[in-house]
PDB file of C-alpha atoms in Angstrom:
ATOM      1  CA  MET A  13       6.541   2.266  -9.296  1.00 54.00           C
ATOM      2  CA  HIS A  14       6.483   4.960  -5.925  1.00 63.00           C
ATOM      3  CA  ARG A  15       5.728   8.260  -7.868  1.00 64.00           C
ATOM      4  CA  SER A  16       3.874   7.388 -10.811  1.00 69.00           C
ATOM      5  CA  GLY A  17       0.399   8.795  -9.656  1.00 76.00           C
ATOM      6  CA  THR A  18      -1.088   6.144  -7.693  1.00 82.00           C
ATOM      7  CA  THR A  19      -1.964   8.470  -5.161  1.00 85.00           C
ATOM      8  CA  TYR A  20      -3.538  10.728  -7.729  1.00 87.00           C
ATOM      9  CA  LEU A  21      -5.664   8.153  -8.519  1.00 90.00           C
ATOM     10  CA  GLY A  22      -6.932   6.742  -5.364  1.00 89.00           C
ATOM     11  CA  ASN A  23      -8.176   9.931  -4.343  1.00 91.00           C
ATOM     12  CA  ILE A  24     -10.150  10.040  -7.534  1.00 94.00           C
ATOM     13  CA  PHE A  25     -11.338   6.685  -6.150  1.00 94.00           C
ATOM     14  CA  ASN A  26     -11.819   7.851  -2.822  1.00 91.00           C
ATOM     15  CA  LEU A  27     -14.454  10.634  -4.179  1.00 94.00           C
ATOM     16  CA  SER A  28     -17.152   7.427  -4.761  1.00 95.00           C
ATOM     17  CA  HIS A  29     -18.863   6.569  -2.326  1.00 95.00           C
ATOM     18  CA  GLU A  30     -19.105   2.449  -3.475  1.00 97.00           C
ATOM     19  CA  THR A  31     -14.839   2.210  -3.207  1.00 96.00           C
ATOM     20  CA  PHE A  32     -12.840   2.582  -0.473  1.00 96.00           C
ATOM     21  CA  VAL A  33      -8.680   3.195  -1.464  1.00 95.00           C
ATOM     22  CA  PHE A  34      -6.289   0.822   0.833  1.00 96.00           C
ATOM     23  CA  HIS A  35      -3.094   2.492   0.454  1.00 93.00           C
ATOM     24  CA  GLU A  36       0.156   0.753   0.098  1.00 93.00           C
ATOM     25  CA  PRO A  37      -0.781  -2.151   2.560  1.00 96.00           C
ATOM     26  CA  TYR A  38       2.292  -3.833   1.018  1.00 95.00           C
ATOM     27  CA  ASN A  39       5.170  -0.960   1.983  1.00 92.00           C
ATOM     28  CA  ARG A  40       7.012  -2.293   4.285  1.00 90.00           C
ATOM     29  CA  LYS A  41       7.925   0.319   6.008  1.00 88.00           C
ATOM     30  CA  TYR A  42       4.652   1.732   7.395  1.00 87.00           C
ATOM     31  CA  GLY A  43       2.286  -0.556   5.716  1.00 93.00           C
ATOM     32  CA  ILE A  44       2.201  -4.503   6.591  1.00 95.00           C
ATOM     33  CA  ALA A  45       4.536  -6.374   9.656  1.00 95.00           C
ATOM     34  CA  GLY A  46       6.998  -8.726   7.785  1.00 93.00           C
ATOM     35  CA  LEU A  47       7.512  -8.224   4.380  1.00 93.00           C
ATOM     36  CA  PRO A  48      11.180  -9.002   3.694  1.00 91.00           C
ATOM     37  CA  PHE A  49      11.661  -6.809   0.574  1.00 88.00           C
ATOM     38  CA  ASP A  50      10.226  -3.868  -1.794  1.00 87.00           C
ATOM     39  CA  TYR A  51       7.828  -4.961  -5.011  1.00 90.00           C
ATOM     40  CA  ILE A  52       6.808  -7.862  -3.608  1.00 91.00           C
ATOM     41  CA  ASN A  53       6.288 -10.824  -6.243  1.00 93.00           C
ATOM     42  CA  LEU A  54       3.617 -12.754  -4.245  1.00 94.00           C
ATOM     43  CA  GLU A  55       4.201 -15.607  -6.923  1.00 93.00           C
ATOM     44  CA  HIS A  56       7.090 -16.760  -4.995  1.00 94.00           C
ATOM     45  CA  ASN A  57       6.867 -15.418  -1.567  1.00 94.00           C
ATOM     46  CA  GLU A  58       4.427 -17.620   0.389  1.00 95.00           C
ATOM     47  CA  LEU A  59       3.571 -14.606   3.192  1.00 95.00           C
ATOM     48  CA  ALA A  60       2.845 -12.431   0.999  1.00 95.00           C
ATOM     49  CA  LYS A  61       0.218 -14.436  -0.275  1.00 96.00           C
ATOM     50  CA  ILE A  62      -1.058 -14.805   3.031  1.00 96.00           C
ATOM     51  CA  ILE A  63      -1.292 -11.366   3.531  1.00 96.00           C
ATOM     52  CA  LEU A  64      -3.420 -11.277  -0.111  1.00 96.00           C
ATOM     53  CA  SER A  65      -5.606 -13.406   1.630  1.00 96.00           C
ATOM     54  CA  LYS A  66      -6.565 -12.085   4.481  1.00 97.00           C
ATOM     55  CA  ILE A  67      -7.218  -9.066   2.494  1.00 97.00           C
ATOM     56  CA  ILE A  68      -9.277 -10.949   0.491  1.00 95.00           C
ATOM     57  CA  SER A  69     -11.495 -11.986   3.506  1.00 96.00           C
ATOM     58  CA  LYS A  70     -10.902  -8.946   5.888  1.00 96.00           C
ATOM     59  CA  LYS A  71      -9.364 -10.794   8.387  1.00 96.00           C
ATOM     60  CA  PRO A  72      -7.007  -8.553  11.079  1.00 96.00           C
ATOM     61  CA  LEU A  73      -3.394  -7.812   9.717  1.00 97.00           C
ATOM     62  CA  ASN A  74      -0.710  -6.784  11.850  1.00 95.00           C
ATOM     63  CA  PHE A  75       1.301  -3.067  10.831  1.00 95.00           C
ATOM     64  CA  VAL A  76       4.535  -1.568  11.150  1.00 93.00           C
ATOM     65  CA  ARG A  77       4.811  -0.036  14.023  1.00 89.00           C
ATOM     66  CA  ARG A  78       7.809   2.023  13.999  1.00 86.00           C
ATOM     67  CA  CYS A  79       9.408   4.142  10.772  1.00 84.00           C
ATOM     68  CA  TYR A  80      12.801   5.249  10.470  1.00 81.00           C
ATOM     69  CA  ARG A  81      11.356   8.165   9.110  1.00 82.00           C
ATOM     70  CA  ASP A  82       9.146   9.612  12.015  1.00 87.00           C
ATOM     71  CA  SER A  83       9.404  12.212  13.796  1.00 90.00           C
ATOM     72  CA  LEU A  84       9.105  11.561  17.821  1.00 91.00           C
ATOM     73  CA  SER A  85       5.740  12.625  18.499  1.00 91.00           C
ATOM     74  CA  LYS A  86       4.991  10.534  14.640  1.00 89.00           C
ATOM     75  CA  ALA A  87       6.781   7.645  16.265  1.00 89.00           C
ATOM     76  CA  LEU A  88       4.209   7.374  19.384  1.00 92.00           C
ATOM     77  CA  ILE A  89       1.531   8.038  17.477  1.00 91.00           C
ATOM     78  CA  ARG A  90       2.303   5.431  15.550  1.00 88.00           C
ATOM     79  CA  ILE A  91       2.359   2.833  18.288  1.00 90.00           C
ATOM     80  CA  ALA A  92       0.031   3.780  20.558  1.00 92.00           C
ATOM     81  CA  LEU A  93      -2.690   4.431  17.842  1.00 92.00           C
ATOM     82  CA  GLY A  94      -1.272   2.937  14.665  1.00 92.00           C
ATOM     83  CA  GLY A  95      -0.352   4.556  11.203  1.00 91.00           C
ATOM     84  CA  LYS A  96      -2.087   5.698   8.211  1.00 91.00           C
ATOM     85  CA  THR A  97      -2.607   2.666   6.844  1.00 94.00           C
ATOM     86  CA  GLU A  98      -3.369   0.126   9.988  1.00 95.00           C
ATOM     87  CA  ASN A  99      -5.819   2.963  10.409  1.00 96.00           C
ATOM     88  CA  GLN A 100      -7.494   2.535   7.045  1.00 95.00           C
ATOM     89  CA  TRP A 101      -7.643  -0.688   7.989  1.00 97.00           C
ATOM     90  CA  ARG A 102      -9.092  -0.742  10.426  1.00 96.00           C
ATOM     91  CA  LEU A 103     -11.733   1.882   9.329  1.00 96.00           C
ATOM     92  CA  TYR A 104     -12.108  -0.208   6.362  1.00 97.00           C
ATOM     93  CA  ARG A 105     -12.825  -3.636   8.349  1.00 96.00           C
ATOM     94  CA  TYR A 106     -15.900  -2.122  10.548  1.00 95.00           C
ATOM     95  CA  LEU A 107     -17.407   0.436   8.804  1.00 96.00           C
ATOM     96  CA  PHE A 108     -16.968   0.042   5.024  1.00 96.00           C
ATOM     97  CA  GLN A 109     -16.807  -3.518   4.667  1.00 94.00           C
ATOM     98  CA  ASP A 110     -19.808  -3.493   1.938  1.00 95.00           C
ATOM     99  CA  ARG A 111     -17.959  -1.217  -0.199  1.00 96.00           C
ATOM    100  CA  LYS A 112     -15.455  -2.315  -2.731  1.00 96.00           C
ATOM    101  CA  LEU A 113     -11.969  -2.173  -2.017  1.00 96.00           C
ATOM    102  CA  ILE A 114      -9.190  -0.779  -4.382  1.00 95.00           C
ATOM    103  CA  LEU A 115      -5.760  -2.190  -3.413  1.00 94.00           C
ATOM    104  CA  LYS A 116      -3.582   1.367  -4.074  1.00 92.00           C
ATOM    105  CA  ASP A 117      -0.533   0.174  -3.704  1.00 91.00           C
ATOM    106  CA  PRO A 118       2.452   0.252  -6.611  1.00 88.00           C
ATOM    107  CA  PHE A 119       4.672  -2.350  -4.525  1.00 90.00           C
ATOM    108  CA  LEU A 120       2.429  -5.211  -5.904  1.00 92.00           C
ATOM    109  CA  SER A 121       3.310  -3.890  -9.614  1.00 90.00           C
ATOM    110  CA  LYS A 122       5.305  -7.252 -10.104  1.00 92.00           C
ATOM    111  CA  SER A 123       2.490  -9.391  -8.911  1.00 94.00           C
ATOM    112  CA  THR A 124      -0.333  -7.902 -11.529  1.00 93.00           C
ATOM    113  CA  CYS A 125      -0.681 -10.861 -13.549  1.00 94.00           C
ATOM    114  CA  TYR A 126       0.151 -13.523 -10.876  1.00 96.00           C
ATOM    115  CA  ILE A 127      -3.352 -11.820  -9.003  1.00 95.00           C
ATOM    116  CA  GLY A 128      -4.864 -11.820 -11.857  1.00 94.00           C
ATOM    117  CA  LYS A 129      -4.449 -15.079 -13.277  1.00 96.00           C
ATOM    118  CA  ASN A 130      -5.522 -16.454  -9.610  1.00 95.00           C
ATOM    119  CA  TYR A 131      -7.704 -14.334  -7.265  1.00 94.00           C
ATOM    120  CA  GLY A 132      -9.770 -12.948 -10.543  1.00 93.00           C
ATOM    121  CA  LEU A 133      -8.628  -9.193  -9.593  1.00 92.00           C
ATOM    122  CA  LYS A 134      -8.807  -6.557 -12.008  1.00 92.00           C
ATOM    123  CA  SER A 135      -4.764  -3.952 -12.277  1.00 91.00           C
ATOM    124  CA  ILE A 136      -4.442  -0.937 -12.871  1.00 88.00           C
ATOM    125  CA  VAL A 137      -1.500   0.341 -14.604  1.00 84.00           C
ATOM    126  CA  LEU A 138      -0.199   3.617 -14.263  1.00 83.00           C
ATOM    127  CA  ILE A 139       2.735   4.248 -16.875  1.00 83.00           C
ATOM    128  CA  ARG A 140       4.790   7.444 -16.243  1.00 79.00           C
ATOM    129  CA  HIS A 141       7.275   9.606 -17.845  1.00 83.00           C
ATOM    130  CA  PRO A 142      11.009   8.923 -15.969  1.00 81.00           C
ATOM    131  CA  CYS A 143      12.000  12.287 -15.974  1.00 86.00           C
ATOM    132  CA  ALA A 144       9.074  13.146 -13.864  1.00 80.00           C
ATOM    133  CA  VAL A 145       9.279  10.229 -11.647  1.00 76.00           C
ATOM    134  CA  TRP A 146      12.964  11.650 -11.379  1.00 78.00           C
ATOM    135  CA  ASN A 147      11.477  15.127 -10.698  1.00 81.00           C
ATOM    136  CA  SER A 148       8.595  13.519  -8.272  1.00 77.00           C
ATOM    137  CA  ILE A 149      11.369  11.907  -6.397  1.00 77.00           C
ATOM    138  CA  LYS A 150      13.627  14.979  -5.907  1.00 82.00           C
ATOM    139  CA  LYS A 151      10.696  17.199  -4.207  1.00 81.00           C
ATOM    140  CA  MET A 152       9.619  14.906  -2.175  1.00 76.00           C
ATOM    141  CA  ASN A 153      13.807  14.668  -1.318  1.00 78.00           C
ATOM    142  CA  TRP A 154      13.932  10.895  -1.354  1.00 70.00           C
ATOM    143  CA  THR A 155      16.836  10.329  -3.598  1.00 63.00           C
ATOM    144  CA  ASP A 156      18.273   7.983  -1.179  1.00 61.00           C
ATOM    145  CA  VAL A 157      15.496   5.056  -1.968  1.00 58.00           C
ATOM    146  CA  ILE A 158      17.909   5.770  -5.474  1.00 55.00           C
ATOM    147  CA  GLN A 159      21.274   5.234  -4.213  1.00 53.00           C
TER     148      GLN A 159
END
Protein backbone atom coordinates (compact mmCIF):
# COMPACT_ATOMS: atom_id res chain seq x y z
CA MET A 1 0.00 0.00 0.00
CA HIS A 2 1.14 3.53 -0.64
CA ARG A 3 2.46 5.52 2.35
CA SER A 4 3.95 2.32 3.80
CA GLY A 5 7.58 3.46 3.94
CA THR A 6 8.83 2.06 0.62
CA THR A 7 10.32 5.39 -0.49
CA TYR A 8 12.35 5.61 2.72
CA LEU A 9 13.64 2.06 2.22
CA GLY A 10 14.29 2.74 -1.47
CA ASN A 11 16.41 5.75 -0.56
CA ILE A 12 18.50 3.54 1.72
CA PHE A 13 19.06 1.03 -1.10
CA ASN A 14 19.98 3.87 -3.46
CA LEU A 15 22.95 4.69 -1.23
CA SER A 16 24.61 1.48 -2.40
CA HIS A 17 26.70 1.44 -5.57
CA GLU A 18 25.50 -2.11 -6.21
CA THR A 19 21.77 -1.38 -6.60
CA PHE A 20 19.48 0.90 -8.59
CA VAL A 21 15.96 1.63 -7.34
CA PHE A 22 13.22 1.98 -9.96
CA HIS A 23 10.46 4.06 -8.36
CA GLU A 24 6.86 2.84 -8.86
CA PRO A 25 6.81 1.72 -12.49
CA TYR A 26 3.35 0.18 -11.93
CA ASN A 27 1.83 3.45 -10.71
CA ARG A 28 -0.70 4.00 -13.50
CA LYS A 29 -0.92 7.76 -12.83
CA TYR A 30 2.73 8.52 -13.68
CA GLY A 31 4.55 5.24 -14.28
CA ILE A 32 4.28 2.91 -17.27
CA ALA A 33 1.43 3.75 -19.64
CA GLY A 34 -1.55 1.50 -20.28
CA LEU A 35 -2.16 -0.06 -16.87
CA PRO A 36 -5.92 -0.39 -16.30
CA PHE A 37 -5.99 0.07 -12.49
CA ASP A 38 -3.89 0.42 -9.33
CA TYR A 39 -2.65 -2.58 -7.34
CA ILE A 40 -2.64 -4.84 -10.34
CA ASN A 41 -2.24 -8.60 -9.99
CA LEU A 42 0.23 -9.90 -12.56
CA GLU A 43 -1.30 -13.35 -12.38
CA HIS A 44 -4.47 -12.01 -14.03
CA ASN A 45 -3.13 -9.30 -16.36
CA GLU A 46 -1.14 -10.07 -19.49
CA LEU A 47 -0.02 -6.47 -20.08
CA ALA A 48 1.44 -6.29 -16.57
CA LYS A 49 3.36 -9.53 -17.23
CA ILE A 50 4.71 -8.16 -20.51
CA ILE A 51 5.84 -5.01 -18.73
CA LEU A 52 7.70 -7.01 -16.08
CA SER A 53 9.39 -9.08 -18.79
CA LYS A 54 10.50 -5.86 -20.50
CA ILE A 55 11.85 -4.54 -17.20
CA ILE A 56 13.78 -7.74 -16.53
CA SER A 57 15.24 -7.73 -20.06
CA LYS A 58 15.93 -3.95 -19.89
CA LYS A 59 13.84 -3.10 -22.97
CA PRO A 60 12.25 0.27 -23.78
CA LEU A 61 8.98 1.08 -22.03
CA ASN A 62 6.17 3.56 -22.68
CA PHE A 63 5.43 5.96 -19.85
CA VAL A 64 2.55 8.21 -18.86
CA ARG A 65 3.13 11.68 -20.29
CA ARG A 66 0.15 13.42 -18.65
CA CYS A 67 -0.72 13.44 -14.97
CA TYR A 68 -3.83 15.14 -13.64
CA ARG A 69 -1.98 16.47 -10.58
CA ASP A 70 0.72 18.28 -12.58
CA SER A 71 0.96 22.05 -12.62
CA LEU A 72 1.21 23.62 -16.07
CA SER A 73 4.99 23.90 -15.93
CA LYS A 74 5.42 20.33 -14.68
CA ALA A 75 3.00 19.06 -17.34
CA LEU A 76 5.04 20.72 -20.09
CA ILE A 77 8.27 19.28 -18.70
CA ARG A 78 6.71 15.80 -18.44
CA ILE A 79 5.51 15.98 -22.05
CA ALA A 80 8.88 17.20 -23.33
CA LEU A 81 11.33 15.24 -21.17
CA GLY A 82 9.32 12.59 -19.37
CA GLY A 83 8.56 12.15 -15.69
CA LYS A 84 10.66 10.91 -12.78
CA THR A 85 9.94 7.22 -13.40
CA GLU A 86 10.70 7.46 -17.11
CA ASN A 87 13.96 9.28 -16.49
CA GLN A 88 14.98 6.73 -13.86
CA TRP A 89 14.43 3.99 -16.43
CA ARG A 90 16.60 5.83 -18.96
CA LEU A 91 19.37 6.25 -16.38
CA TYR A 92 19.27 2.58 -15.51
CA ARG A 93 19.26 1.37 -19.10
CA TYR A 94 22.06 3.62 -20.30
CA LEU A 95 24.30 4.16 -17.26
CA PHE A 96 23.61 1.68 -14.47
CA GLN A 97 22.77 -1.68 -16.09
CA ASP A 98 25.56 -3.33 -14.13
CA ARG A 99 23.69 -2.68 -10.86
CA LYS A 100 21.02 -4.94 -9.38
CA LEU A 101 17.61 -3.47 -10.15
CA ILE A 102 15.16 -2.99 -7.29
CA LEU A 103 11.51 -2.38 -8.15
CA LYS A 104 10.25 -0.11 -5.37
CA ASP A 105 6.59 -0.48 -6.05
CA PRO A 106 3.81 -0.90 -3.50
CA PHE A 107 1.42 -1.20 -6.47
CA LEU A 108 2.81 -4.72 -7.01
CA SER A 109 1.84 -5.84 -3.50
CA LYS A 110 -0.86 -8.20 -4.82
CA SER A 111 1.72 -9.86 -7.06
CA THR A 112 4.54 -10.70 -4.65
CA CYS A 113 3.80 -14.45 -4.51
CA TYR A 114 3.34 -14.66 -8.27
CA ILE A 115 6.57 -12.77 -8.98
CA GLY A 116 8.55 -14.96 -6.60
CA LYS A 117 7.09 -18.19 -7.94
CA ASN A 118 7.29 -17.37 -11.66
CA TYR A 119 10.32 -15.09 -11.92
CA GLY A 120 12.40 -16.17 -8.93
CA LEU A 121 12.56 -12.61 -7.62
CA LYS A 122 12.58 -11.74 -3.94
CA SER A 123 10.19 -9.30 -2.25
CA ILE A 124 10.36 -7.13 0.81
CA VAL A 125 7.00 -6.50 2.43
CA LEU A 126 6.68 -3.53 4.74
CA ILE A 127 3.96 -3.42 7.37
CA ARG A 128 3.00 -0.09 8.88
CA HIS A 129 0.41 0.68 11.51
CA PRO A 130 -2.89 1.79 9.86
CA CYS A 131 -3.02 4.99 11.92
CA ALA A 132 0.44 5.96 10.68
CA VAL A 133 -0.65 5.29 7.08
CA TRP A 134 -3.78 7.41 7.52
CA ASN A 135 -1.80 10.22 9.19
CA SER A 136 0.66 10.20 6.28
CA ILE A 137 -2.19 10.34 3.75
CA LYS A 138 -3.69 13.32 5.58
CA LYS A 139 -0.32 15.13 5.69
CA MET A 140 0.00 14.69 1.92
CA ASN A 141 -3.61 15.88 1.50
CA TRP A 142 -4.42 12.71 -0.44
CA THR A 143 -7.74 12.03 1.26
CA ASP A 144 -9.42 11.91 -2.16
CA VAL A 145 -7.75 8.53 -2.85
CA ILE A 146 -9.61 6.98 0.07
CA GLN A 147 -13.05 8.25 -0.91
